[in-house]
mmCIF file of C-alpha atoms in Angstrom:
data_model
loop_
_atom_site.group_PDB
_atom_site.id
_atom_site.type_symbol
_atom_site.label_atom_id
_atom_site.label_comp_id
_atom_site.label_asym_id
_atom_site.label_seq_id
_atom_site.Cartn_x
_atom_site.Cartn_y
_atom_site.Cartn_z
ATOM 1 C CA MET A 221 37.584 -33.201 -111.087
ATOM 2 C CA THR A 222 41.213 -32.449 -110.317
ATOM 3 C CA LYS A 223 42.178 -30.083 -107.533
ATOM 4 C CA HIS A 224 43.053 -26.632 -108.847
ATOM 5 C CA THR A 225 45.366 -24.271 -107.020
ATOM 6 C CA PHE A 226 44.944 -20.523 -107.294
ATOM 7 C CA SER A 227 47.781 -18.027 -107.458
ATOM 8 C CA GLU A 228 47.932 -14.415 -106.374
ATOM 9 C CA HIS A 229 50.789 -13.551 -108.762
ATOM 10 C CA VAL A 230 49.311 -11.302 -111.428
ATOM 11 C CA ILE A 231 50.935 -13.000 -114.437
ATOM 12 C CA ASP A 232 49.826 -16.414 -113.219
ATOM 13 C CA VAL A 233 46.312 -15.172 -112.464
ATOM 14 C CA ILE A 234 45.979 -13.635 -115.937
ATOM 15 C CA GLN A 235 47.112 -16.818 -117.658
ATOM 16 C CA GLU A 236 45.271 -19.250 -115.387
ATOM 17 C CA ARG A 237 41.886 -17.483 -115.230
ATOM 18 C CA ARG A 238 39.114 -19.352 -116.979
ATOM 19 C CA THR A 239 35.551 -18.498 -117.863
ATOM 20 C CA ILE A 240 33.415 -20.594 -115.543
ATOM 21 C CA LYS A 241 29.988 -21.663 -116.705
ATOM 22 C CA ARG A 242 29.190 -24.247 -114.016
ATOM 23 C CA PHE A 243 29.251 -23.125 -110.410
ATOM 24 C CA LYS A 244 28.779 -24.878 -107.119
ATOM 25 C CA SER A 245 25.699 -23.675 -105.266
ATOM 26 C CA ASP A 246 27.793 -22.531 -102.270
ATOM 27 C CA SER A 247 27.093 -18.910 -101.419
ATOM 28 C CA ILE A 248 29.761 -16.214 -101.467
ATOM 29 C CA PRO A 249 29.635 -13.627 -98.677
ATOM 30 C CA VAL A 250 28.543 -10.233 -99.980
ATOM 31 C CA ASP A 251 31.490 -8.715 -98.084
ATOM 32 C CA THR A 252 33.832 -10.792 -100.261
ATOM 33 C CA ILE A 253 32.244 -9.339 -103.409
ATOM 34 C CA LYS A 254 32.543 -5.832 -101.946
ATOM 35 C CA GLU A 255 36.248 -6.451 -101.238
ATOM 36 C CA LEU A 256 36.761 -7.644 -104.830
ATOM 37 C CA LEU A 257 34.980 -4.549 -106.142
ATOM 38 C CA ASP A 258 37.236 -2.380 -103.964
ATOM 39 C CA VAL A 259 40.180 -3.934 -105.813
ATOM 40 C CA ALA A 260 38.469 -3.627 -109.202
ATOM 41 C CA VAL A 261 37.939 0.132 -108.884
ATOM 42 C CA TRP A 262 41.705 0.596 -109.194
ATOM 43 C CA ALA A 263 41.188 0.333 -112.954
ATOM 44 C CA PRO A 264 42.763 3.170 -114.900
ATOM 45 C CA ASN A 265 40.171 5.847 -115.577
ATOM 46 C CA HIS A 266 40.859 9.204 -117.161
ATOM 47 C CA LYS A 267 40.538 12.169 -114.781
ATOM 48 C CA MET A 268 39.297 9.776 -112.091
ATOM 49 C CA ARG A 269 35.722 10.006 -113.404
ATOM 50 C CA GLU A 270 34.887 6.577 -111.953
ATOM 51 C CA PRO A 271 32.025 6.174 -114.448
ATOM 52 C CA TRP A 272 30.577 3.000 -112.940
ATOM 53 C CA ARG A 273 28.048 1.643 -110.538
ATOM 54 C CA PHE A 274 27.022 -1.889 -109.602
ATOM 55 C CA LEU A 275 23.872 -3.900 -108.983
ATOM 56 C CA LEU A 276 24.582 -7.031 -106.935
ATOM 57 C CA PHE A 277 22.136 -9.916 -106.741
ATOM 58 C CA ALA A 278 22.763 -12.504 -104.043
ATOM 59 C CA GLY A 279 20.577 -14.848 -102.023
ATOM 60 C CA GLU A 280 16.884 -13.999 -102.376
ATOM 61 C CA GLY A 281 17.843 -10.872 -104.333
ATOM 62 C CA ARG A 282 18.485 -13.088 -107.359
ATOM 63 C CA LYS A 283 14.703 -13.372 -107.738
ATOM 64 C CA LYS A 284 14.558 -9.642 -108.531
ATOM 65 C CA LEU A 285 16.974 -10.145 -111.416
ATOM 66 C CA ALA A 286 15.008 -13.170 -112.642
ATOM 67 C CA LYS A 287 11.802 -11.072 -112.582
ATOM 68 C CA ALA A 288 13.486 -8.266 -114.514
ATOM 69 C CA ILE A 289 14.577 -10.752 -117.190
ATOM 70 C CA ALA A 290 11.086 -12.287 -117.268
ATOM 71 C CA ALA A 291 9.627 -8.781 -117.746
ATOM 72 C CA ASP A 292 11.418 -8.716 -121.092
ATOM 73 C CA ILE A 293 11.488 -12.291 -122.365
ATOM 74 C CA GLY A 294 8.712 -13.986 -120.410
ATOM 75 C CA LYS A 295 8.600 -16.340 -117.460
ATOM 76 C CA ASP A 296 9.622 -19.442 -119.394
ATOM 77 C CA ASN A 297 13.212 -18.534 -120.075
ATOM 78 C CA LYS A 298 16.447 -20.444 -119.816
ATOM 79 C CA PHE A 299 18.085 -17.759 -117.682
ATOM 80 C CA GLU A 300 15.862 -18.045 -114.608
ATOM 81 C CA SER A 301 17.165 -21.405 -113.389
ATOM 82 C CA GLY A 302 20.764 -20.274 -113.917
ATOM 83 C CA ILE A 303 20.146 -16.994 -112.111
ATOM 84 C CA LEU A 304 18.622 -18.799 -109.152
ATOM 85 C CA HIS A 305 21.358 -21.478 -109.070
ATOM 86 C CA ASN A 306 24.439 -19.294 -109.472
ATOM 87 C CA PRO A 307 25.454 -17.692 -106.179
ATOM 88 C CA ILE A 308 26.103 -14.160 -107.455
ATOM 89 C CA GLN A 309 25.141 -11.971 -110.380
ATOM 90 C CA LEU A 310 26.637 -8.528 -110.761
ATOM 91 C CA LEU A 311 25.544 -5.908 -113.268
ATOM 92 C CA VAL A 312 28.178 -3.324 -114.103
ATOM 93 C CA VAL A 313 26.698 -0.049 -115.297
ATOM 94 C CA LEU A 314 28.454 2.723 -117.222
ATOM 95 C CA GLU A 315 27.396 6.322 -116.716
ATOM 96 C CA GLU A 316 27.396 7.410 -120.366
ATOM 97 C CA ASP A 317 28.908 10.721 -121.402
ATOM 98 C CA PRO A 318 27.552 12.310 -124.600
ATOM 99 C CA ARG A 319 31.064 13.249 -125.783
ATOM 100 C CA GLN A 320 32.351 10.356 -127.927
ATOM 101 C CA ALA A 321 35.996 10.548 -126.799
ATOM 102 C CA VAL A 322 34.969 10.625 -123.130
ATOM 103 C CA TRP A 323 32.462 7.798 -123.715
ATOM 104 C CA ASP A 324 35.233 5.693 -125.268
ATOM 105 C CA GLU A 325 37.596 6.384 -122.363
ATOM 106 C CA ASP A 326 34.888 5.565 -119.819
ATOM 107 C CA PHE A 327 33.848 2.368 -121.612
ATOM 108 C CA ALA A 328 37.488 1.242 -121.608
ATOM 109 C CA ALA A 329 37.794 2.086 -117.900
ATOM 110 C CA VAL A 330 34.677 0.105 -116.984
ATOM 111 C CA SER A 331 35.883 -2.830 -119.099
ATOM 112 C CA ALA A 332 39.233 -2.702 -117.263
ATOM 113 C CA LEU A 333 37.301 -2.680 -113.982
ATOM 114 C CA VAL A 334 35.438 -5.835 -115.024
ATOM 115 C CA GLN A 335 38.739 -7.534 -115.896
ATOM 116 C CA ASN A 336 40.204 -6.449 -112.533
ATOM 117 C CA PHE A 337 37.172 -7.898 -110.749
ATOM 118 C CA MET A 338 37.464 -11.193 -112.616
ATOM 119 C CA LEU A 339 41.190 -11.500 -111.925
ATOM 120 C CA ALA A 340 40.830 -10.578 -108.248
ATOM 121 C CA ALA A 341 38.017 -13.115 -107.919
ATOM 122 C CA TRP A 342 40.087 -15.838 -109.583
ATOM 123 C CA SER A 343 42.984 -15.169 -107.205
ATOM 124 C CA LYS A 344 40.571 -15.993 -104.354
ATOM 125 C CA GLY A 345 39.230 -19.177 -105.959
ATOM 126 C CA ILE A 346 36.066 -17.563 -107.317
ATOM 127 C CA GLY A 347 35.160 -18.106 -110.948
ATOM 128 C CA THR A 348 33.366 -15.646 -113.187
ATOM 129 C CA PHE A 349 31.527 -15.483 -116.485
ATOM 130 C CA TRP A 350 31.026 -12.095 -118.196
ATOM 131 C CA VAL A 351 27.943 -12.085 -120.419
ATOM 132 C CA THR A 352 26.059 -9.574 -122.505
ATOM 133 C CA LYS A 353 22.538 -10.465 -123.542
ATOM 134 C CA PRO A 354 19.840 -8.632 -125.522
ATOM 135 C CA PHE A 355 17.623 -8.240 -122.446
ATOM 136 C CA LEU A 356 20.235 -5.916 -120.908
ATOM 137 C CA TYR A 357 19.052 -3.304 -123.451
ATOM 138 C CA SER A 358 15.349 -3.852 -122.870
ATOM 139 C CA PRO A 359 13.371 -0.896 -121.485
ATOM 140 C CA LYS A 360 11.281 -3.308 -119.375
ATOM 141 C CA PHE A 361 14.383 -4.945 -117.892
ATOM 142 C CA ARG A 362 16.042 -1.577 -117.244
ATOM 143 C CA GLU A 363 12.929 -0.082 -115.664
ATOM 144 C CA HIS A 364 12.565 -3.085 -113.328
ATOM 145 C CA LEU A 365 16.071 -2.445 -111.969
ATOM 146 C CA GLY A 366 16.167 1.360 -111.999
ATOM 147 C CA ILE A 367 18.705 1.654 -114.799
ATOM 148 C CA GLN A 368 18.354 5.205 -116.030
ATOM 149 C CA PRO A 369 18.514 6.763 -119.489
ATOM 150 C CA GLY A 370 22.157 7.654 -120.065
ATOM 151 C CA GLU A 371 23.355 4.449 -118.419
ATOM 152 C CA LYS A 372 24.638 1.374 -120.249
ATOM 153 C CA VAL A 373 24.870 -2.091 -118.740
ATOM 154 C CA ILE A 374 28.370 -3.207 -119.720
ATOM 155 C CA GLY A 375 27.577 -6.751 -118.777
ATOM 156 C CA MET A 376 26.354 -9.234 -116.257
ATOM 157 C CA ILE A 377 28.955 -11.181 -114.329
ATOM 158 C CA TYR A 378 28.087 -14.545 -112.852
ATOM 159 C CA ALA A 379 30.348 -15.398 -109.922
ATOM 160 C CA GLY A 380 30.737 -18.475 -107.774
ATOM 161 C CA TYR A 381 33.009 -21.277 -106.776
ATOM 162 C CA PRO A 382 33.859 -23.316 -109.874
ATOM 163 C CA ASP A 383 32.223 -26.687 -110.288
ATOM 164 C CA VAL A 384 34.124 -27.341 -113.521
ATOM 165 C CA ILE A 385 37.286 -25.551 -114.635
ATOM 166 C CA PRO A 386 37.852 -25.860 -118.369
ATOM 167 C CA GLU A 387 41.224 -26.564 -119.900
ATOM 168 C CA PRO A 388 43.057 -23.534 -121.293
ATOM 169 C CA ARG A 389 42.489 -22.672 -124.926
ATOM 170 C CA PRO A 390 45.499 -21.574 -126.951
ATOM 171 C CA ARG A 391 46.091 -17.920 -127.721
ATOM 172 C CA THR A 392 47.738 -16.446 -130.779
ATOM 173 C CA PRO A 393 51.176 -15.151 -129.797
ATOM 174 C CA ALA A 394 51.147 -11.352 -129.675
ATOM 175 C CA ALA A 395 54.147 -11.304 -132.033
ATOM 176 C CA ASP A 396 51.871 -12.685 -134.764
ATOM 177 C CA LYS A 397 49.732 -9.543 -134.500
ATOM 178 C CA LEU A 398 52.468 -7.028 -133.743
ATOM 179 C CA THR A 399 53.647 -4.329 -136.093
ATOM 180 C CA LEU A 400 56.923 -2.998 -134.702
ATOM 181 C CA PHE A 401 58.321 0.413 -135.557
ATOM 182 C CA ASP A 402 61.793 0.612 -134.064
ATOM 183 C CA LYS A 403 63.828 2.503 -136.665
#
């Protein structure tokens, strides 16, 4: 594996960030995750509703997440070994508003928060992987973790020091998808 350098310049971080699927087993201090979340909450959010909360699973706490997943899909599941190997799992929860326009704004804000978290983590040499899985919707899973009616799990973020950093994949230039009205 080649040595990778990490940048704190926002443009570089955006373009250099990669989805990491293989992590080293080295632990990440919970205080580091809290610091990254304190950066992430600077996401734009209409009327400062801050419609989010977090469930962080680290160390032995990862077993609680594995049990919640097993409550839905059984004990023999492919997620348990990954949960117990990866240093950190973070669930990001949206407090749902019944008004569609507000729900849309809040969903966008929480998604921006997740992106902020991932970029801040990358700038510190921490990789992430944002996943959504069917068990996140399961009543058994939700009950195990105290996720209430009116809350939506936006996703589960794996975080850790990268074991393998994939090569960048090309992106379609924005100009190819841009409709410009300038006259």
